[in-house]
PDB file of N, CA and C in Angstrom:
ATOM      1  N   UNK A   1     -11.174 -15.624  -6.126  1.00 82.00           N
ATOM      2  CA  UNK A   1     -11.240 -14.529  -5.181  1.00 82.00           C
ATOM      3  C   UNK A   1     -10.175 -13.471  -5.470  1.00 82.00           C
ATOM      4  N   UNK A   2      -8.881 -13.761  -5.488  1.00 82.00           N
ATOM      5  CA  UNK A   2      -7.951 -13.025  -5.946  1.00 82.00           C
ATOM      6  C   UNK A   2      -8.334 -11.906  -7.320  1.00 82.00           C
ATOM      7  N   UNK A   3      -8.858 -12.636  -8.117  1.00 78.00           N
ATOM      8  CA  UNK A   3      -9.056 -12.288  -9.266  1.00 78.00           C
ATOM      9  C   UNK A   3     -10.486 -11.147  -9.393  1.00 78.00           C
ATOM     10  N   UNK A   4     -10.998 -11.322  -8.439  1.00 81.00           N
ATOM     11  CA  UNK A   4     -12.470 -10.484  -8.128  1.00 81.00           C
ATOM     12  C   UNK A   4     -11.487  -9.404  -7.937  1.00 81.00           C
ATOM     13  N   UNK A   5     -10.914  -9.885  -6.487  1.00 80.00           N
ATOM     14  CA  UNK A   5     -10.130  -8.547  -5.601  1.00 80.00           C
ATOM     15  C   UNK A   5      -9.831  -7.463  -6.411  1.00 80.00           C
ATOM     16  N   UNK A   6      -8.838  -7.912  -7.842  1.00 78.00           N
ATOM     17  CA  UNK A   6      -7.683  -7.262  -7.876  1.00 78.00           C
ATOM     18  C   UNK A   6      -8.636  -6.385  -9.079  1.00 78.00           C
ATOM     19  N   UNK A   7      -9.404  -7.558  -9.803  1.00 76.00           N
ATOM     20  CA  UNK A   7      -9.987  -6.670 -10.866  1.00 76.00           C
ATOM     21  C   UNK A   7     -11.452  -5.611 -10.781  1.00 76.00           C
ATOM     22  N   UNK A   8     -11.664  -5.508  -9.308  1.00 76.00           N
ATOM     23  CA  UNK A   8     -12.371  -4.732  -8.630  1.00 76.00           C
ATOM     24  C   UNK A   8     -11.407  -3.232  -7.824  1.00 76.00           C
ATOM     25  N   UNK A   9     -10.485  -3.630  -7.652  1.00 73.00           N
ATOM     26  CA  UNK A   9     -10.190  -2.295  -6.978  1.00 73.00           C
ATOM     27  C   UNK A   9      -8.535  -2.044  -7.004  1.00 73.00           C
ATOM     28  N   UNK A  10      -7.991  -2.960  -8.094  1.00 70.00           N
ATOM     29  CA  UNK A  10      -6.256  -2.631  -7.874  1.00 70.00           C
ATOM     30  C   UNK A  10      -5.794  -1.608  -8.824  1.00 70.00           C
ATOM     31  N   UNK A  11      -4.751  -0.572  -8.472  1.00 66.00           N
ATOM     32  CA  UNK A  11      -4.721   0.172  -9.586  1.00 66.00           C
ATOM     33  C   UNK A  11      -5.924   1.073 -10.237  1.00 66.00           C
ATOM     34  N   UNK A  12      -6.141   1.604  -9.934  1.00 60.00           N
ATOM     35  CA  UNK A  12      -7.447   2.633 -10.116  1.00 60.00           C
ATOM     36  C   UNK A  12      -7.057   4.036 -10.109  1.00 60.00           C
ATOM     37  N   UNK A  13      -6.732   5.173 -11.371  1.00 62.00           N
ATOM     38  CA  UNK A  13      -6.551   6.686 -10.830  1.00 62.00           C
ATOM     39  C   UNK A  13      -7.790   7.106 -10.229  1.00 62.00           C
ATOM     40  N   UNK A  14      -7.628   8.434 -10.035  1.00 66.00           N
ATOM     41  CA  UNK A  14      -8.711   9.084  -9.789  1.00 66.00           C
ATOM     42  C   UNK A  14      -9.717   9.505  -9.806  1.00 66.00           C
ATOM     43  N   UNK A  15      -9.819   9.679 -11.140  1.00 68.00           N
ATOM     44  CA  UNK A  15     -10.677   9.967 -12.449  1.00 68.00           C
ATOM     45  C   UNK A  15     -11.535   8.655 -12.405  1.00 68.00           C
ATOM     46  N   UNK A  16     -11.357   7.282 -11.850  1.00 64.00           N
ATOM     47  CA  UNK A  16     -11.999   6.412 -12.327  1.00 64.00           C
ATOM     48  C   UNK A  16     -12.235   5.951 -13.705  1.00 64.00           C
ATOM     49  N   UNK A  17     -10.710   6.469 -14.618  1.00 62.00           N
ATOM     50  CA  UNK A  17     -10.731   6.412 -15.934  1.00 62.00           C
ATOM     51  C   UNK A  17      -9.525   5.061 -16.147  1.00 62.00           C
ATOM     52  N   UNK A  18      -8.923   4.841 -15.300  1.00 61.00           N
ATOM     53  CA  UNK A  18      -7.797   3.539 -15.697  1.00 61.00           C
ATOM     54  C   UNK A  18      -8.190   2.587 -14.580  1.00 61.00           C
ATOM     55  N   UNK A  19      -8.053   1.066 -15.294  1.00 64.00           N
ATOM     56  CA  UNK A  19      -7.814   0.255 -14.030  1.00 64.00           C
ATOM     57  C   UNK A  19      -7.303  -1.167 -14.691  1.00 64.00           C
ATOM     58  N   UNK A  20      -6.262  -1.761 -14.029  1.00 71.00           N
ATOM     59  CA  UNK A  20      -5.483  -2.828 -14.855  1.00 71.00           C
ATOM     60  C   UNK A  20      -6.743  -3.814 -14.804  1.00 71.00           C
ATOM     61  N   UNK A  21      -6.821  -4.789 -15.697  1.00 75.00           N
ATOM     62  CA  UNK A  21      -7.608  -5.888 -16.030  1.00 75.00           C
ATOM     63  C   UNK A  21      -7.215  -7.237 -16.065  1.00 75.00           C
ATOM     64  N   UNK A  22      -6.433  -7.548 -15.305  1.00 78.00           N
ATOM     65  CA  UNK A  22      -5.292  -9.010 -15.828  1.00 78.00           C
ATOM     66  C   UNK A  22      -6.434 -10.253 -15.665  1.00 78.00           C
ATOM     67  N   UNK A  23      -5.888 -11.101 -16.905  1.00 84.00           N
ATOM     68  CA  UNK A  23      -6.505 -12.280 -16.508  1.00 84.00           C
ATOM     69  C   UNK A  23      -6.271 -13.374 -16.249  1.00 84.00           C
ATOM     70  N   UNK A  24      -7.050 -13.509 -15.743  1.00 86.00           N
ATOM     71  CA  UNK A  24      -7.163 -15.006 -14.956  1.00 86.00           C
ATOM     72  C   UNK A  24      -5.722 -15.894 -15.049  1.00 86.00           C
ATOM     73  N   UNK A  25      -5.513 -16.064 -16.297  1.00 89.00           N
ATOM     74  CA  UNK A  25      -4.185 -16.935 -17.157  1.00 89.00           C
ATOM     75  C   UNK A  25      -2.877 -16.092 -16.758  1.00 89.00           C
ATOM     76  N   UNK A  26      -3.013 -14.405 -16.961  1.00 86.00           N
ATOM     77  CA  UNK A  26      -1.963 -14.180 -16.373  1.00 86.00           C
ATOM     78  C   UNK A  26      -1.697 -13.954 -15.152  1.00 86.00           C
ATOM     79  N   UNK A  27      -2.621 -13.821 -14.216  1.00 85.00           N
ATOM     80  CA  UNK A  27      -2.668 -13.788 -12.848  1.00 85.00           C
ATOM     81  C   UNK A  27      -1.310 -15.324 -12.481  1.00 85.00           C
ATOM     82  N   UNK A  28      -2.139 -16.396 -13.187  1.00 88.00           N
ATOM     83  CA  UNK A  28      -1.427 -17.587 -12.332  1.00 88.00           C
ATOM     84  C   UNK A  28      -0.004 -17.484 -12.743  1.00 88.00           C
ATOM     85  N   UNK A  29       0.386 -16.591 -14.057  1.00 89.00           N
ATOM     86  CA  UNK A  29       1.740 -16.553 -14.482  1.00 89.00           C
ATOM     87  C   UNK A  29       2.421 -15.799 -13.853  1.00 89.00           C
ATOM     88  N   UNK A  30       2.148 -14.887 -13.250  1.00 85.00           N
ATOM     89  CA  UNK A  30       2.768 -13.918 -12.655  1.00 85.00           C
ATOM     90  C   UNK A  30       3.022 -14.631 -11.277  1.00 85.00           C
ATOM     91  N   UNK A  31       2.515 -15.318 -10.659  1.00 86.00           N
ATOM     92  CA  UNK A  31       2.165 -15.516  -8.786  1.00 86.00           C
ATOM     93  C   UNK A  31       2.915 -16.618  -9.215  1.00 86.00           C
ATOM     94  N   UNK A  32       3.535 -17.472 -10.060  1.00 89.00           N
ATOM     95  CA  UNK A  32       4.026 -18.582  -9.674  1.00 89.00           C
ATOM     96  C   UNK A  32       5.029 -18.872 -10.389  1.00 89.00           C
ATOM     97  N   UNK A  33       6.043 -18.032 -10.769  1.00 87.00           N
ATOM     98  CA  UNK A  33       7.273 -17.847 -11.192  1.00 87.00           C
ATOM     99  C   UNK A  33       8.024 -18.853 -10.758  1.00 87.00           C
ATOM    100  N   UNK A  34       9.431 -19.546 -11.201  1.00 88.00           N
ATOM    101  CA  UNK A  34      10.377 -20.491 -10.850  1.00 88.00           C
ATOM    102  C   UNK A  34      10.790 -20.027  -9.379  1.00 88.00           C
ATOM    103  N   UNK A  35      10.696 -21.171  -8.449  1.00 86.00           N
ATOM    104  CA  UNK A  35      11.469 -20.693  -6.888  1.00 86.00           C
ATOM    105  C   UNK A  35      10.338 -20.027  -6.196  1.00 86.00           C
ATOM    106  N   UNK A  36       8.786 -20.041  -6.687  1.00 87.00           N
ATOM    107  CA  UNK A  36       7.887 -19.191  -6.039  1.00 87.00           C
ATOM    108  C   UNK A  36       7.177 -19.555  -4.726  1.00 87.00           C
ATOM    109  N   UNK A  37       7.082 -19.368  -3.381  1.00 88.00           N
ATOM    110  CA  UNK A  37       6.617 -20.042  -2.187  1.00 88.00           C
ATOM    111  C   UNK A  37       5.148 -19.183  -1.997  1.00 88.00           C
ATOM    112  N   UNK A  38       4.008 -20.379  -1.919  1.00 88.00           N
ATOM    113  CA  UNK A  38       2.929 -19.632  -1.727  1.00 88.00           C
ATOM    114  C   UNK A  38       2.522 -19.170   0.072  1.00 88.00           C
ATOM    115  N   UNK A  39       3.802 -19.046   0.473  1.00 90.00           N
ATOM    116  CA  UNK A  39       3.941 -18.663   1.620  1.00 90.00           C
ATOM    117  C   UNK A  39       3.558 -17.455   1.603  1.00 90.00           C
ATOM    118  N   UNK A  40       4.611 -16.637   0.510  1.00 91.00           N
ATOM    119  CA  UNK A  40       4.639 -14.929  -0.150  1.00 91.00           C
ATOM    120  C   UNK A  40       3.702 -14.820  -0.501  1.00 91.00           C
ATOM    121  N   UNK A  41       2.887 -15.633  -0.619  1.00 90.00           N
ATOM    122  CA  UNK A  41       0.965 -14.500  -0.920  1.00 90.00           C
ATOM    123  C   UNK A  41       0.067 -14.680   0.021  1.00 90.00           C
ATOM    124  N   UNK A  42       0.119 -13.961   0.494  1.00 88.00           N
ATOM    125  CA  UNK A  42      -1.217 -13.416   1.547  1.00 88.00           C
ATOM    126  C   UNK A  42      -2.225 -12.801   1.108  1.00 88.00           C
ATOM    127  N   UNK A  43      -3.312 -13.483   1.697  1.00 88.00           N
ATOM    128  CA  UNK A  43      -4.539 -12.738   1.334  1.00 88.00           C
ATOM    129  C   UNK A  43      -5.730 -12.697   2.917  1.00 88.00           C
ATOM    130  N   UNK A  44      -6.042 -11.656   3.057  1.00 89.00           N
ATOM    131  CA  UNK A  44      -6.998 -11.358   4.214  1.00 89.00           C
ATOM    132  C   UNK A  44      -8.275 -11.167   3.598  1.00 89.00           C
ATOM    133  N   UNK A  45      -8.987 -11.925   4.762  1.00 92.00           N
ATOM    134  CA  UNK A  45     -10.402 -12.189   4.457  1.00 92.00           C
ATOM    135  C   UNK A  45     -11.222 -11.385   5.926  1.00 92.00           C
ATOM    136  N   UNK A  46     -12.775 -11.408   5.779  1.00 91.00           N
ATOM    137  CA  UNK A  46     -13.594 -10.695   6.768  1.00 91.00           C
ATOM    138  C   UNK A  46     -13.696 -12.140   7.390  1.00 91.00           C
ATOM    139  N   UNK A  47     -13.636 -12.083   9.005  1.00 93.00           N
ATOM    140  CA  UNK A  47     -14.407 -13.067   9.815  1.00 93.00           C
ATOM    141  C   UNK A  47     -15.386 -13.359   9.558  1.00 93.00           C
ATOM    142  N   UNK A  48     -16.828 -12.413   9.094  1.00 92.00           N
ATOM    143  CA  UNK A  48     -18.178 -12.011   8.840  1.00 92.00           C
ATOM    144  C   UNK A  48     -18.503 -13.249   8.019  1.00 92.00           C
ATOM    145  N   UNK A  49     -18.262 -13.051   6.832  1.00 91.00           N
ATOM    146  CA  UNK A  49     -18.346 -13.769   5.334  1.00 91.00           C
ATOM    147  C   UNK A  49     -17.535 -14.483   4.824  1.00 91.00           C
ATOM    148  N   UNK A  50     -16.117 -14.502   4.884  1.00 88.00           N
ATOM    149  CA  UNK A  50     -14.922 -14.816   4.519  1.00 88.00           C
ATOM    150  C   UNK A  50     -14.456 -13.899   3.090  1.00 88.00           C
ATOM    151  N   UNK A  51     -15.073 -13.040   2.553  1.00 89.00           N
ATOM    152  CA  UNK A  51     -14.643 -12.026   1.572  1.00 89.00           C
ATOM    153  C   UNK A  51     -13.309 -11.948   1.458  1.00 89.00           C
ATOM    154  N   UNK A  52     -12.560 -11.632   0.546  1.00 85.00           N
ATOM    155  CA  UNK A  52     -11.078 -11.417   0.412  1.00 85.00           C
ATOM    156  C   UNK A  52     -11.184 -10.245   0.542  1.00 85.00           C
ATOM    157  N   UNK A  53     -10.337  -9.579   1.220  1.00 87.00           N
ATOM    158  CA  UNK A  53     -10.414  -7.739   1.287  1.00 87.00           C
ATOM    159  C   UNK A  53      -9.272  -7.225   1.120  1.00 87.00           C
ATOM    160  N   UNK A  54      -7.981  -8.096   1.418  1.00 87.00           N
ATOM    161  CA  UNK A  54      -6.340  -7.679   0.841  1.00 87.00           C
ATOM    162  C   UNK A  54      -5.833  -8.709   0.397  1.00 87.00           C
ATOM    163  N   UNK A  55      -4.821  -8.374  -0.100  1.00 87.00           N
ATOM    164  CA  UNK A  55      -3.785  -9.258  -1.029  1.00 87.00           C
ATOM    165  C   UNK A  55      -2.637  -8.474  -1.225  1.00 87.00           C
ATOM    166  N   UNK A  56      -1.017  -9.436  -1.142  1.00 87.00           N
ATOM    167  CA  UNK A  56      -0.063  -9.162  -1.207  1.00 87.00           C
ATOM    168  C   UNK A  56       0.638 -10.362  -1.792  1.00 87.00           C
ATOM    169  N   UNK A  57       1.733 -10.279  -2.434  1.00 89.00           N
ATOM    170  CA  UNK A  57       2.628 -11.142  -2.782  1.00 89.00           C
ATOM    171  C   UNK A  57       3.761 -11.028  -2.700  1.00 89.00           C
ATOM    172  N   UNK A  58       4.869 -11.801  -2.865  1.00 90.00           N
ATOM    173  CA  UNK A  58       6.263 -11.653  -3.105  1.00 90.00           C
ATOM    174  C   UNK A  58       6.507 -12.771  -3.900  1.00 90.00           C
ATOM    175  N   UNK A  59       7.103 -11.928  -4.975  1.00 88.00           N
ATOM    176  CA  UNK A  59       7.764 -13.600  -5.675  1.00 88.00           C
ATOM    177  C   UNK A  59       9.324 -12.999  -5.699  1.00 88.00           C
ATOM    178  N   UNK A  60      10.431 -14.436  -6.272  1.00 89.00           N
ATOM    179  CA  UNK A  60      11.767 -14.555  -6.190  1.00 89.00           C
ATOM    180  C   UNK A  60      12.419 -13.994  -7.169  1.00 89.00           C
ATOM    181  N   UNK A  61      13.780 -12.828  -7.025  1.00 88.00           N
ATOM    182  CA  UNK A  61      13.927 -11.921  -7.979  1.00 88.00           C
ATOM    183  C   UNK A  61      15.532 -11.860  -8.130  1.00 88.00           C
ATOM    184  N   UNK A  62      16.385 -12.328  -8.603  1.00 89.00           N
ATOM    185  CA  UNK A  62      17.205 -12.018  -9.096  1.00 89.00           C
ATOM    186  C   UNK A  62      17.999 -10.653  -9.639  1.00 89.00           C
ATOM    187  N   UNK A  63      18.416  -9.972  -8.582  1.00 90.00           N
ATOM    188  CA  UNK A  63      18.871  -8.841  -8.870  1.00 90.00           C
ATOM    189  C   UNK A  63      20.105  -8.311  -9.233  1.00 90.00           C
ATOM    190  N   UNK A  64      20.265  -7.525  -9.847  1.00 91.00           N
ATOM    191  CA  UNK A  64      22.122  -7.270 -10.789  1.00 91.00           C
ATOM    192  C   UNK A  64      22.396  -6.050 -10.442  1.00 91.00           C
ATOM    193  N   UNK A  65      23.512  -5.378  -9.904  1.00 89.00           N
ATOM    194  CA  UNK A  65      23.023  -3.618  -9.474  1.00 89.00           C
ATOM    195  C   UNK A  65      25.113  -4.141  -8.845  1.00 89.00           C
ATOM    196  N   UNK A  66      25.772  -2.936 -10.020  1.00 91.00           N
ATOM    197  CA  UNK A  66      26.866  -2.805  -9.929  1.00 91.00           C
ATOM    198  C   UNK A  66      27.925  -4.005  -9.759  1.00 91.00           C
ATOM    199  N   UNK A  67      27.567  -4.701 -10.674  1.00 91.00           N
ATOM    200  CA  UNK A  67      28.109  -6.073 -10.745  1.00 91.00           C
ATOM    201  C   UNK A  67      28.151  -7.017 -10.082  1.00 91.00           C
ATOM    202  N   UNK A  68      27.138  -6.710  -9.212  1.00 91.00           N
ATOM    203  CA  UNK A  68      26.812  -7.757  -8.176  1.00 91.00           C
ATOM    204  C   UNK A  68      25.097  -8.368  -8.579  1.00 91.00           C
ATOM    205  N   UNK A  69      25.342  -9.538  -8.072  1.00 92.00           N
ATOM    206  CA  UNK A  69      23.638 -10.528  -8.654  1.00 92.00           C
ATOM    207  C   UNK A  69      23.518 -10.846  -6.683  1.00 92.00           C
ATOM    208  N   UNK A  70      22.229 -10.731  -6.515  1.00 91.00           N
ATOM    209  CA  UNK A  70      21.442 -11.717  -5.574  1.00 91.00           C
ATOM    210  C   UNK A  70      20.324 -11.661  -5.496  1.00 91.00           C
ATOM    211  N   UNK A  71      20.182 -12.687  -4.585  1.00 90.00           N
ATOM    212  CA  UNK A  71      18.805 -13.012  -4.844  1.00 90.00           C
ATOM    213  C   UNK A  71      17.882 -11.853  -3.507  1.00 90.00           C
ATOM    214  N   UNK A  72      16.744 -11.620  -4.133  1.00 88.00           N
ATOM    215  CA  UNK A  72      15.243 -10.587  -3.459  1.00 88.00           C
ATOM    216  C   UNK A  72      14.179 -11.070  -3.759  1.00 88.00           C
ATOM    217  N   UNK A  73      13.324 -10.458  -2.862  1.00 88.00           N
ATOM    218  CA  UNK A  73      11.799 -10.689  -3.067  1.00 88.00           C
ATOM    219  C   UNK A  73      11.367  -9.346  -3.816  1.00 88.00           C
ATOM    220  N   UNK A  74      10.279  -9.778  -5.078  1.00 88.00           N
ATOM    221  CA  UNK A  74       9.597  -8.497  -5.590  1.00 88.00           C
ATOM    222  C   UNK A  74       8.111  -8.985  -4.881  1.00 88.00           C
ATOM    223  N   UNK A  75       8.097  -7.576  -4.504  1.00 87.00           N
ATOM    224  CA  UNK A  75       6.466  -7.162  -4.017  1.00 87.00           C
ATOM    225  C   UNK A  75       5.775  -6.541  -4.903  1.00 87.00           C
ATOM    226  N   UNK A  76       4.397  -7.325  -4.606  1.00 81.00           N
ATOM    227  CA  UNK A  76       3.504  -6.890  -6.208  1.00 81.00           C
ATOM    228  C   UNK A  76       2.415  -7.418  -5.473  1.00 81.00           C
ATOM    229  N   UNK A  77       0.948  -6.946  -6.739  1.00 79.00           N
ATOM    230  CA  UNK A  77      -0.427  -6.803  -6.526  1.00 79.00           C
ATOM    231  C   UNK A  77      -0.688  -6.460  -4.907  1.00 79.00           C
ATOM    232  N   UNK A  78      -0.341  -5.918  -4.554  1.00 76.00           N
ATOM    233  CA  UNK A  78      -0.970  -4.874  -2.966  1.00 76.00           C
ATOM    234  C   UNK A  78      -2.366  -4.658  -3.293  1.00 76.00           C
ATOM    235  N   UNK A  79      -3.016  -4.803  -2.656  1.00 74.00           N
ATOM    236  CA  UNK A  79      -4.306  -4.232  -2.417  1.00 74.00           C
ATOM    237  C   UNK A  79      -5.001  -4.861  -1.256  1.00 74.00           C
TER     238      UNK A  79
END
């Protein structure tokens, strides 16, 4: 479902001339990084059908910014 979602309508200009294609293999690489809680991915579905119609994630991010490290969430695949 995820994978319909994202490669149906994520990332798309205007033109209807670009649209990312990830697959399948890297989908699961990306969403399940070291320290990853599948808490941070949400996905909304229709009551109707159960269709997936959004998706969000957060995975665990290690950040460095003026000599300081801690830990964040990166937000990714929105749609």
């Amino acid at each position: 479902d995820i994978y319909n979602l994202l490669n149906e309508n994520y990332v798309e200009d205007d033109e209807n001339m670009f649209r990312f294609d990830y697959s399948i293999d890297f989908l699961r690489w990306a969403l399940k990084p070291p320290g990853y809680s599948r808490d941070w991915h949400v996905g909304v579905r229709t009551t109707k059908n159960g269709k997936m119609v959004g998706f969000i994630t957060g995975t665990p991010a290690n950040v460095h910014a003026w000599q300081e490290s801690f830990k964040a969430v990166e937000i990714n695949f929105l749609c």
